[in-house]
Tab-separated table of N, CA and C in Angstrom:
chain	number	residue	atom	x	y	z
A	1	MET	N	14.749	-17.927	-22.133
A	1	MET	CA	13.520	-17.982	-22.902
A	1	MET	C	13.415	-19.340	-23.600
A	2	ASP	N	12.252	-19.943	-23.520
A	2	ASP	CA	11.977	-21.205	-24.174
A	2	ASP	C	11.574	-20.940	-25.627
A	3	LEU	N	12.095	-21.723	-26.550
A	3	LEU	CA	11.741	-21.538	-27.964
A	3	LEU	C	10.234	-21.561	-28.187
A	4	LYS	N	9.539	-22.389	-27.438
A	4	LYS	CA	8.084	-22.488	-27.596
A	4	LYS	C	7.394	-21.143	-27.358
A	5	ASP	N	8.027	-20.271	-26.575
A	5	ASP	CA	7.439	-18.976	-26.249
A	5	ASP	C	7.501	-17.974	-27.400
A	6	VAL	N	8.367	-18.193	-28.382
A	6	VAL	CA	8.497	-17.236	-29.482
A	6	VAL	C	7.748	-17.658	-30.746
A	7	PHE	N	7.226	-18.880	-30.743
A	7	PHE	CA	6.328	-19.305	-31.822
A	7	PHE	C	4.930	-18.791	-31.507
A	8	PHE	N	4.075	-18.694	-32.515
A	8	PHE	CA	2.675	-18.343	-32.286
A	8	PHE	C	1.813	-19.222	-33.180
A	9	LYS	N	0.605	-19.516	-32.723
A	9	LYS	CA	-0.245	-20.526	-33.366
A	9	LYS	C	-0.429	-20.303	-34.868
A	10	GLU	N	-0.632	-19.050	-35.287
A	10	GLU	CA	-0.859	-18.765	-36.702
A	10	GLU	C	0.442	-18.706	-37.497
A	11	GLY	N	1.556	-18.857	-36.827
A	11	GLY	CA	2.863	-18.732	-37.457
A	11	GLY	C	3.451	-20.030	-37.964
A	12	PHE	N	2.599	-20.897	-38.470
A	12	PHE	CA	3.039	-22.166	-39.053
A	12	PHE	C	2.384	-22.292	-40.421
A	13	ILE	N	3.192	-22.290	-41.462
A	13	ILE	CA	2.682	-22.400	-42.831
A	13	ILE	C	3.187	-23.733	-43.382
A	14	PHE	N	2.274	-24.662	-43.573
A	14	PHE	CA	2.677	-26.014	-43.985
A	14	PHE	C	2.692	-26.209	-45.498
A	15	ASN	N	2.319	-25.179	-46.238
A	15	ASN	CA	2.307	-25.299	-47.703
A	15	ASN	C	2.689	-23.959	-48.331
A	16	LEU	N	3.941	-23.571	-48.142
A	16	LEU	CA	4.410	-22.320	-48.732
A	16	LEU	C	4.178	-22.347	-50.234
A	17	LYS	N	3.712	-21.231	-50.764
A	17	LYS	CA	3.386	-21.161	-52.183
A	17	LYS	C	4.479	-20.498	-53.024
A	18	GLY	N	5.306	-19.683	-52.423
A	18	GLY	CA	6.345	-18.955	-53.154
A	18	GLY	C	7.276	-19.892	-53.904
A	19	ASN	N	7.796	-19.405	-55.031
A	19	ASN	CA	8.681	-20.221	-55.863
A	19	ASN	C	10.144	-19.838	-55.750
A	20	ASP	N	10.416	-18.774	-55.012
A	20	ASP	CA	11.810	-18.421	-54.736
A	20	ASP	C	11.879	-17.824	-53.335
A	21	LYS	N	13.092	-17.568	-52.918
A	21	LYS	CA	13.325	-17.109	-51.546
A	21	LYS	C	12.550	-15.827	-51.228
A	22	VAL	N	12.567	-14.856	-52.114
A	22	VAL	CA	11.911	-13.575	-51.839
A	22	VAL	C	10.395	-13.742	-51.768
A	23	GLU	N	9.818	-14.549	-52.654
A	23	GLU	CA	8.368	-14.793	-52.601
A	23	GLU	C	7.975	-15.457	-51.292
A	24	VAL	N	8.774	-16.406	-50.844
A	24	VAL	CA	8.508	-17.088	-49.575
A	24	VAL	C	8.653	-16.105	-48.411
A	25	PHE	N	9.686	-15.268	-48.453
A	25	PHE	CA	9.850	-14.252	-47.410
A	25	PHE	C	8.617	-13.353	-47.354
A	26	ASP	N	8.138	-12.906	-48.520
A	26	ASP	CA	6.946	-12.049	-48.565
A	26	ASP	C	5.743	-12.747	-47.937
A	27	GLU	N	5.579	-14.009	-48.237
A	27	GLU	CA	4.469	-14.796	-47.700
A	27	GLU	C	4.541	-14.881	-46.169
A	28	MET	N	5.720	-15.134	-45.663
A	28	MET	CA	5.898	-15.267	-44.224
A	28	MET	C	5.767	-13.909	-43.531
A	29	ILE	N	6.321	-12.873	-44.147
A	29	ILE	CA	6.229	-11.523	-43.579
A	29	ILE	C	4.774	-11.071	-43.527
A	30	GLU	N	3.986	-11.434	-44.520
A	30	GLU	CA	2.560	-11.084	-44.511
A	30	GLU	C	1.863	-11.679	-43.289
A	31	VAL	N	2.181	-12.922	-42.957
A	31	VAL	CA	1.582	-13.564	-41.777
A	31	VAL	C	2.039	-12.851	-40.500
A	32	LEU	N	3.299	-12.477	-40.442
A	32	LEU	CA	3.783	-11.719	-39.279
A	32	LEU	C	3.001	-10.414	-39.138
A	33	TYR	N	2.785	-9.736	-40.241
A	33	TYR	CA	2.074	-8.457	-40.230
A	33	TYR	C	0.604	-8.644	-39.832
A	34	GLU	N	-0.046	-9.622	-40.432
A	34	GLU	CA	-1.464	-9.871	-40.140
A	34	GLU	C	-1.702	-10.231	-38.676
A	35	ASN	N	-0.684	-10.771	-38.029
A	35	ASN	CA	-0.807	-11.178	-36.634
A	35	ASN	C	-0.126	-10.209	-35.675
A	36	ASN	N	0.126	-9.003	-36.156
A	36	ASN	CA	0.644	-7.911	-35.341
A	36	ASN	C	2.004	-8.215	-34.705
A	37	ARG	N	2.772	-9.078	-35.340
A	37	ARG	CA	4.123	-9.360	-34.858
A	37	ARG	C	5.105	-8.308	-35.366
A	38	ILE	N	4.765	-7.718	-36.533
A	38	ILE	CA	5.535	-6.606	-37.081
A	38	ILE	C	4.556	-5.509	-37.486
A	39	LYS	N	5.060	-4.269	-37.555
A	39	LYS	CA	4.174	-3.159	-37.923
A	39	LYS	C	4.485	-2.586	-39.302
A	40	ASP	N	5.597	-2.976	-39.902
A	40	ASP	CA	5.976	-2.440	-41.211
A	40	ASP	C	6.631	-3.564	-42.026
A	41	LYS	N	5.909	-4.050	-43.023
A	41	LYS	CA	6.392	-5.180	-43.828
A	41	LYS	C	7.678	-4.849	-44.581
A	42	GLU	N	7.705	-3.683	-45.234
A	42	GLU	CA	8.868	-3.319	-46.051
A	42	GLU	C	10.114	-3.120	-45.197
A	43	ASN	N	9.961	-2.502	-44.047
A	43	ASN	CA	11.084	-2.284	-43.152
A	43	ASN	C	11.666	-3.621	-42.679
A	44	PHE	N	10.792	-4.546	-42.305
A	44	PHE	CA	11.286	-5.842	-41.843
A	44	PHE	C	11.901	-6.635	-42.997
A	45	LYS	N	11.276	-6.583	-44.167
A	45	LYS	CA	11.829	-7.284	-45.337
A	45	LYS	C	13.231	-6.758	-45.640
A	46	TYR	N	13.414	-5.458	-45.537
A	46	TYR	CA	14.730	-4.869	-45.748
A	46	TYR	C	15.750	-5.483	-44.783
A	47	ALA	N	15.367	-5.617	-43.504
A	47	ALA	CA	16.274	-6.194	-42.502
A	47	ALA	C	16.626	-7.645	-42.845
A	48	ILE	N	15.632	-8.399	-43.285
A	48	ILE	CA	15.867	-9.804	-43.658
A	48	ILE	C	16.799	-9.892	-44.871
A	49	LEU	N	16.513	-9.110	-45.907
A	49	LEU	CA	17.315	-9.169	-47.130
A	49	LEU	C	18.733	-8.642	-46.894
A	50	LYS	N	18.854	-7.644	-46.044
A	50	LYS	CA	20.186	-7.118	-45.712
A	50	LYS	C	21.018	-8.205	-45.029
A	51	ARG	N	20.404	-8.937	-44.122
A	51	ARG	CA	21.114	-10.041	-43.454
A	51	ARG	C	21.485	-11.131	-44.454
A	52	GLU	N	20.606	-11.401	-45.412
A	52	GLU	CA	20.878	-12.418	-46.430
A	52	GLU	C	22.116	-12.047	-47.259
A	53	GLU	N	22.334	-10.761	-47.473
A	53	GLU	CA	23.498	-10.306	-48.236
A	53	GLU	C	24.809	-10.611	-47.520
A	54	GLU	N	24.754	-10.725	-46.204
A	54	GLU	CA	25.962	-10.956	-45.411
A	54	GLU	C	26.466	-12.387	-45.508
A	55	GLY	N	25.598	-13.309	-45.876
A	55	GLY	CA	25.992	-14.702	-45.982
A	55	GLY	C	24.781	-15.599	-45.886
A	56	PRO	N	24.950	-16.846	-46.287
A	56	PRO	CA	23.812	-17.763	-46.336
A	56	PRO	C	23.185	-18.032	-44.978
A	57	THR	N	21.864	-18.053	-44.961
A	57	THR	CA	21.144	-18.457	-43.752
A	57	THR	C	20.590	-19.871	-43.925
A	58	GLY	N	20.901	-20.487	-45.047
A	58	GLY	CA	20.603	-21.899	-45.237
A	58	GLY	C	21.680	-22.676	-44.508
A	59	ILE	N	21.296	-23.379	-43.440
A	59	ILE	CA	22.302	-24.025	-42.585
A	59	ILE	C	22.597	-25.460	-42.993
A	60	GLY	N	21.886	-25.953	-44.023
A	60	GLY	CA	22.076	-27.327	-44.475
A	60	GLY	C	20.931	-28.208	-44.039
A	61	ASN	N	20.914	-29.412	-44.586
A	61	ASN	CA	19.899	-30.409	-44.231
A	61	ASN	C	18.474	-29.932	-44.543
A	62	GLY	N	18.340	-29.061	-45.573
A	62	GLY	CA	17.020	-28.586	-45.970
A	62	GLY	C	16.449	-27.477	-45.107
A	63	ILE	N	17.292	-26.851	-44.271
A	63	ILE	CA	16.821	-25.861	-43.294
A	63	ILE	C	17.459	-24.495	-43.555
A	64	ALA	N	16.640	-23.449	-43.418
A	64	ALA	CA	17.141	-22.080	-43.462
A	64	ALA	C	16.601	-21.326	-42.253
A	65	ILE	N	17.419	-20.411	-41.757
A	65	ILE	CA	17.017	-19.580	-40.618
A	65	ILE	C	17.265	-18.106	-40.969
A	66	PRO	N	16.454	-17.549	-41.867
A	66	PRO	CA	16.595	-16.118	-42.119
A	66	PRO	C	16.181	-15.351	-40.876
A	67	HIS	N	16.869	-14.263	-40.606
A	67	HIS	CA	16.556	-13.518	-39.388
A	67	HIS	C	16.823	-12.036	-39.580
A	68	GLY	N	16.028	-11.250	-38.869
A	68	GLY	CA	16.178	-9.813	-38.966
A	68	GLY	C	15.886	-9.130	-37.648
A	69	VAL	N	16.663	-8.087	-37.384
A	69	VAL	CA	16.460	-7.236	-36.218
A	69	VAL	C	16.000	-5.894	-36.773
A	70	SER	N	14.833	-5.445	-36.317
A	70	SER	CA	14.249	-4.238	-36.902
A	70	SER	C	13.353	-3.530	-35.892
A	71	ASP	N	13.291	-2.212	-36.011
A	71	ASP	CA	12.383	-1.465	-35.143
A	71	ASP	C	10.921	-1.650	-35.553
A	72	SER	N	10.676	-2.366	-36.636
A	72	SER	CA	9.294	-2.656	-37.042
A	72	SER	C	8.749	-3.918	-36.366
A	73	VAL	N	9.583	-4.621	-35.612
A	73	VAL	CA	9.147	-5.843	-34.934
A	73	VAL	C	8.531	-5.476	-33.592
A	74	ASN	N	7.324	-6.008	-33.336
A	74	ASN	CA	6.625	-5.735	-32.078
A	74	ASN	C	7.021	-6.689	-30.959
A	75	ILE	N	7.287	-7.940	-31.310
A	75	ILE	CA	7.549	-8.962	-30.299
A	75	ILE	C	8.481	-10.021	-30.895
A	76	PRO	N	9.462	-10.506	-30.132
A	76	PRO	CA	10.336	-11.560	-30.651
A	76	PRO	C	9.505	-12.758	-31.109
A	77	THR	N	9.776	-13.199	-32.325
A	77	THR	CA	8.932	-14.214	-32.943
A	77	THR	C	9.736	-15.135	-33.843
A	78	ILE	N	9.296	-16.400	-33.901
A	78	ILE	CA	9.739	-17.320	-34.946
A	78	ILE	C	8.493	-17.733	-35.718
A	79	ILE	N	8.570	-17.648	-37.041
A	79	ILE	CA	7.520	-18.170	-37.904
A	79	ILE	C	8.132	-19.299	-38.724
A	80	TYR	N	7.366	-20.378	-38.881
A	80	TYR	CA	7.844	-21.572	-39.585
A	80	TYR	C	7.102	-21.731	-40.902
A	81	GLY	N	7.848	-22.059	-41.943
A	81	GLY	CA	7.249	-22.361	-43.230
A	81	GLY	C	7.852	-23.617	-43.826
A	82	TYR	N	7.006	-24.404	-44.495
A	82	TYR	CA	7.448	-25.649	-45.114
A	82	TYR	C	7.039	-25.663	-46.575
A	83	LYS	N	7.954	-26.056	-47.447
A	83	LYS	CA	7.675	-26.208	-48.879
A	83	LYS	C	8.179	-27.579	-49.294
A	84	GLU	N	7.246	-28.476	-49.531
A	84	GLU	CA	7.602	-29.870	-49.814
A	84	GLU	C	8.564	-30.015	-50.992
A	85	SER	N	8.327	-29.266	-52.055
A	85	SER	CA	9.177	-29.393	-53.246
A	85	SER	C	10.547	-28.743	-53.073
A	86	GLY	N	10.720	-27.954	-52.040
A	86	GLY	CA	11.998	-27.309	-51.785
A	86	GLY	C	12.193	-26.049	-52.618
A	87	LEU	N	13.143	-25.253	-52.186
A	87	LEU	CA	13.481	-23.985	-52.843
A	87	LEU	C	14.975	-23.930	-53.098
A	88	LYS	N	15.338	-23.315	-54.211
A	88	LYS	CA	16.750	-22.984	-54.412
A	88	LYS	C	17.085	-21.913	-53.374
A	89	TYR	N	18.163	-22.109	-52.661
A	89	TYR	CA	18.485	-21.227	-51.543
A	89	TYR	C	19.980	-21.342	-51.307
A	90	GLU	N	20.649	-20.251	-51.132
A	90	GLU	CA	22.072	-20.333	-50.812
A	90	GLU	C	22.198	-21.044	-49.471
A	91	SER	N	22.726	-22.244	-49.528
A	91	SER	CA	22.794	-23.073	-48.338
A	91	SER	C	24.212	-23.593	-48.168
A	92	LEU	N	24.624	-23.786	-46.931
A	92	LEU	CA	25.985	-24.235	-46.657
A	92	LEU	C	26.317	-25.569	-47.323
A	93	ASP	N	25.300	-26.427	-47.516
A	93	ASP	CA	25.562	-27.719	-48.152
A	93	ASP	C	25.062	-27.765	-49.599
A	94	ASN	N	24.732	-26.603	-50.150
A	94	ASN	CA	24.279	-26.481	-51.546
A	94	ASN	C	23.048	-27.313	-51.877
A	95	THR	N	22.196	-27.574	-50.896
A	95	THR	CA	20.959	-28.305	-51.157
A	95	THR	C	19.772	-27.351	-51.097
A	96	ASP	N	18.651	-27.792	-51.679
A	96	ASP	CA	17.422	-27.009	-51.595
A	96	ASP	C	16.947	-26.978	-50.148
A	97	VAL	N	16.126	-25.979	-49.857
A	97	VAL	CA	15.587	-25.791	-48.514
A	97	VAL	C	14.089	-26.034	-48.560
A	98	ASN	N	13.570	-26.771	-47.573
A	98	ASN	CA	12.108	-26.874	-47.469
A	98	ASN	C	11.579	-26.512	-46.093
A	99	MET	N	12.431	-26.304	-45.125
A	99	MET	CA	11.997	-25.852	-43.804
A	99	MET	C	12.647	-24.506	-43.513
A	100	ILE	N	11.798	-23.499	-43.304
A	100	ILE	CA	12.299	-22.150	-43.054
A	100	ILE	C	11.789	-21.663	-41.704
A	101	PHE	N	12.718	-21.276	-40.862
A	101	PHE	CA	12.407	-20.700	-39.555
A	101	PHE	C	12.852	-19.239	-39.612
A	102	MET	N	11.902	-18.323	-39.785
A	102	MET	CA	12.230	-16.908	-39.860
A	102	MET	C	12.127	-16.296	-38.456
A	103	ILE	N	13.196	-15.631	-38.048
A	103	ILE	CA	13.244	-15.005	-36.728
A	103	ILE	C	13.104	-13.497	-36.884
A	104	ALA	N	12.202	-12.919	-36.109
A	104	ALA	CA	11.997	-11.470	-36.082
A	104	ALA	C	12.221	-10.987	-34.650
A	105	VAL	N	13.119	-10.006	-34.495
A	105	VAL	CA	13.439	-9.502	-33.162
A	105	VAL	C	13.468	-7.975	-33.216
A	106	PRO	N	12.905	-7.323	-32.184
A	106	PRO	CA	12.937	-5.858	-32.150
A	106	PRO	C	14.365	-5.317	-32.024
A	107	LYS	N	14.615	-4.208	-32.689
A	107	LYS	CA	15.909	-3.522	-32.560
A	107	LYS	C	16.128	-3.176	-31.084
A	108	GLY	N	17.359	-3.279	-30.652
A	108	GLY	CA	17.672	-2.963	-29.262
A	108	GLY	C	17.653	-4.183	-28.369
A	109	SER	N	17.317	-5.343	-28.936
A	109	SER	CA	17.322	-6.579	-28.136
A	109	SER	C	18.199	-7.627	-28.820
A	110	ASN	N	19.391	-7.191	-29.249
A	110	ASN	CA	20.293	-8.088	-29.969
A	110	ASN	C	20.659	-9.329	-29.176
A	111	ASN	N	20.759	-9.195	-27.875
A	111	ASN	CA	21.034	-10.354	-27.043
A	111	ASN	C	19.954	-11.411	-27.228
A	112	GLU	N	18.710	-10.967	-27.261
A	112	GLU	CA	17.559	-11.849	-27.457
A	112	GLU	C	17.671	-12.561	-28.802
A	113	HIS	N	18.042	-11.809	-29.820
A	113	HIS	CA	18.195	-12.341	-31.168
A	113	HIS	C	19.207	-13.488	-31.190
A	114	LEU	N	20.351	-13.262	-30.569
A	114	LEU	CA	21.394	-14.285	-30.555
A	114	LEU	C	20.979	-15.506	-29.732
A	115	LYS	N	20.263	-15.289	-28.636
A	115	LYS	CA	19.782	-16.409	-27.821
A	115	LYS	C	18.816	-17.283	-28.611
A	116	ILE	N	17.852	-16.649	-29.274
A	116	ILE	CA	16.861	-17.402	-30.054
A	116	ILE	C	17.551	-18.154	-31.174
A	117	LEU	N	18.431	-17.472	-31.895
A	117	LEU	CA	19.140	-18.093	-33.017
A	117	LEU	C	19.974	-19.287	-32.558
A	118	SER	N	20.692	-19.132	-31.472
A	118	SER	CA	21.550	-20.233	-31.015
A	118	SER	C	20.723	-21.397	-30.474
A	119	GLN	N	19.646	-21.110	-29.749
A	119	GLN	CA	18.777	-22.197	-29.254
A	119	GLN	C	18.171	-22.977	-30.410
A	120	LEU	N	17.689	-22.255	-31.409
A	120	LEU	CA	17.077	-22.904	-32.557
A	120	LEU	C	18.103	-23.739	-33.324
A	121	ALA	N	19.253	-23.161	-33.603
A	121	ALA	CA	20.299	-23.881	-34.336
A	121	ALA	C	20.752	-25.124	-33.570
A	122	ARG	N	20.891	-25.002	-32.247
A	122	ARG	CA	21.287	-26.170	-31.440
A	122	ARG	C	20.239	-27.278	-31.519
A	123	ALA	N	18.967	-26.915	-31.491
A	123	ALA	CA	17.897	-27.920	-31.567
A	123	ALA	C	17.902	-28.600	-32.928
A	124	LEU	N	18.156	-27.822	-33.983
A	124	LEU	CA	18.062	-28.354	-35.340
A	124	LEU	C	19.273	-29.182	-35.759
A	125	ILE	N	20.254	-29.295	-34.886
A	125	ILE	CA	21.406	-30.167	-35.145
A	125	ILE	C	20.988	-31.636	-35.014
A	126	HIS	N	19.986	-31.893	-34.200
A	126	HIS	CA	19.581	-33.260	-33.891
A	126	HIS	C	18.652	-33.822	-34.957
A	127	LYS	N	19.049	-34.948	-35.497
A	127	LYS	CA	18.313	-35.583	-36.585
A	127	LYS	C	16.857	-35.880	-36.202
A	128	GLU	N	16.634	-36.314	-34.973
A	128	GLU	CA	15.274	-36.664	-34.547
A	128	GLU	C	14.380	-35.424	-34.464
A	129	VAL	N	14.962	-34.281	-34.143
A	129	VAL	CA	14.198	-33.028	-34.108
A	129	VAL	C	13.795	-32.650	-35.534
A	130	VAL	N	14.747	-32.689	-36.448
A	130	VAL	CA	14.464	-32.339	-37.843
A	130	VAL	C	13.412	-33.273	-38.432
A	131	GLU	N	13.546	-34.560	-38.192
A	131	GLU	CA	12.558	-35.520	-38.713
A	131	GLU	C	11.184	-35.290	-38.099
A	132	GLY	N	11.156	-35.009	-36.810
A	132	GLY	CA	9.880	-34.742	-36.141
A	132	GLY	C	9.182	-33.527	-36.724
A	133	ILE	N	9.951	-32.488	-37.014
A	133	ILE	CA	9.374	-31.277	-37.608
A	133	ILE	C	8.910	-31.562	-39.028
A	134	LYS	N	9.736	-32.247	-39.787
A	134	LYS	CA	9.403	-32.546	-41.185
A	134	LYS	C	8.116	-33.359	-41.287
A	135	ASN	N	7.879	-34.230	-40.330
A	135	ASN	CA	6.699	-35.105	-40.361
A	135	ASN	C	5.487	-34.511	-39.657
A	136	ALA	N	5.663	-33.364	-39.008
A	136	ALA	CA	4.564	-32.751	-38.246
A	136	ALA	C	3.475	-32.232	-39.180
A	137	LYS	N	2.251	-32.348	-38.722
A	137	LYS	CA	1.088	-31.880	-39.489
A	137	LYS	C	0.340	-30.753	-38.786
A	138	SER	N	0.839	-30.331	-37.619
A	138	SER	CA	0.162	-29.270	-36.882
A	138	SER	C	1.195	-28.479	-36.066
A	139	PRO	N	0.836	-27.247	-35.700
A	139	PRO	CA	1.742	-26.482	-34.829
A	139	PRO	C	2.044	-27.209	-33.524
A	140	GLU	N	1.041	-27.837	-32.965
A	140	GLU	CA	1.225	-28.558	-31.687
A	140	GLU	C	2.271	-29.660	-31.813
A	141	GLU	N	2.254	-30.385	-32.949
A	141	GLU	CA	3.231	-31.452	-33.143
A	141	GLU	C	4.645	-30.889	-33.239
A	142	ILE	N	4.788	-29.752	-33.902
A	142	ILE	CA	6.124	-29.129	-33.992
A	142	ILE	C	6.590	-28.666	-32.618
A	143	LEU	N	5.718	-28.035	-31.878
A	143	LEU	CA	6.088	-27.542	-30.553
A	143	LEU	C	6.475	-28.681	-29.614
A	144	LYS	N	5.830	-29.833	-29.759
A	144	LYS	CA	6.184	-31.006	-28.938
A	144	LYS	C	7.608	-31.453	-29.218
A	145	VAL	N	8.046	-31.338	-30.485
A	145	VAL	CA	9.400	-31.739	-30.858
A	145	VAL	C	10.439	-30.886	-30.120
A	146	PHE	N	10.138	-29.606	-29.944
A	146	PHE	CA	11.066	-28.719	-29.245
A	146	PHE	C	10.965	-28.940	-27.745
């Protein structure tokens, strides 16, 4: 599966408004719900927060990849959010996060979840990819980077 296939046009938020991790998660989950990517906001939020309890999803360099596997997910999806001022976030390098890639995967497709997560993490290791995303002003520009 190509990463470009799990993004969706409305799933790019270039000005996250939330002031903490949970507010940002709520904002992103609302977009997933409005676009029929998930059918139950609370159920999916529970999956995301439960995963957060297991350890940091802030991978460093201003990036976080919160992810959840839930029966409330309709289709494997990545939603992207950007917050210029950054957020306090448990991160491996103890820095604020301003790029969030939230992964939603239906229960029963754990293999899919791991594939998406590893492809995304591998892409985000490259400095030119991160810079390209950080400087992007449209979904199309981000997708070109991948």
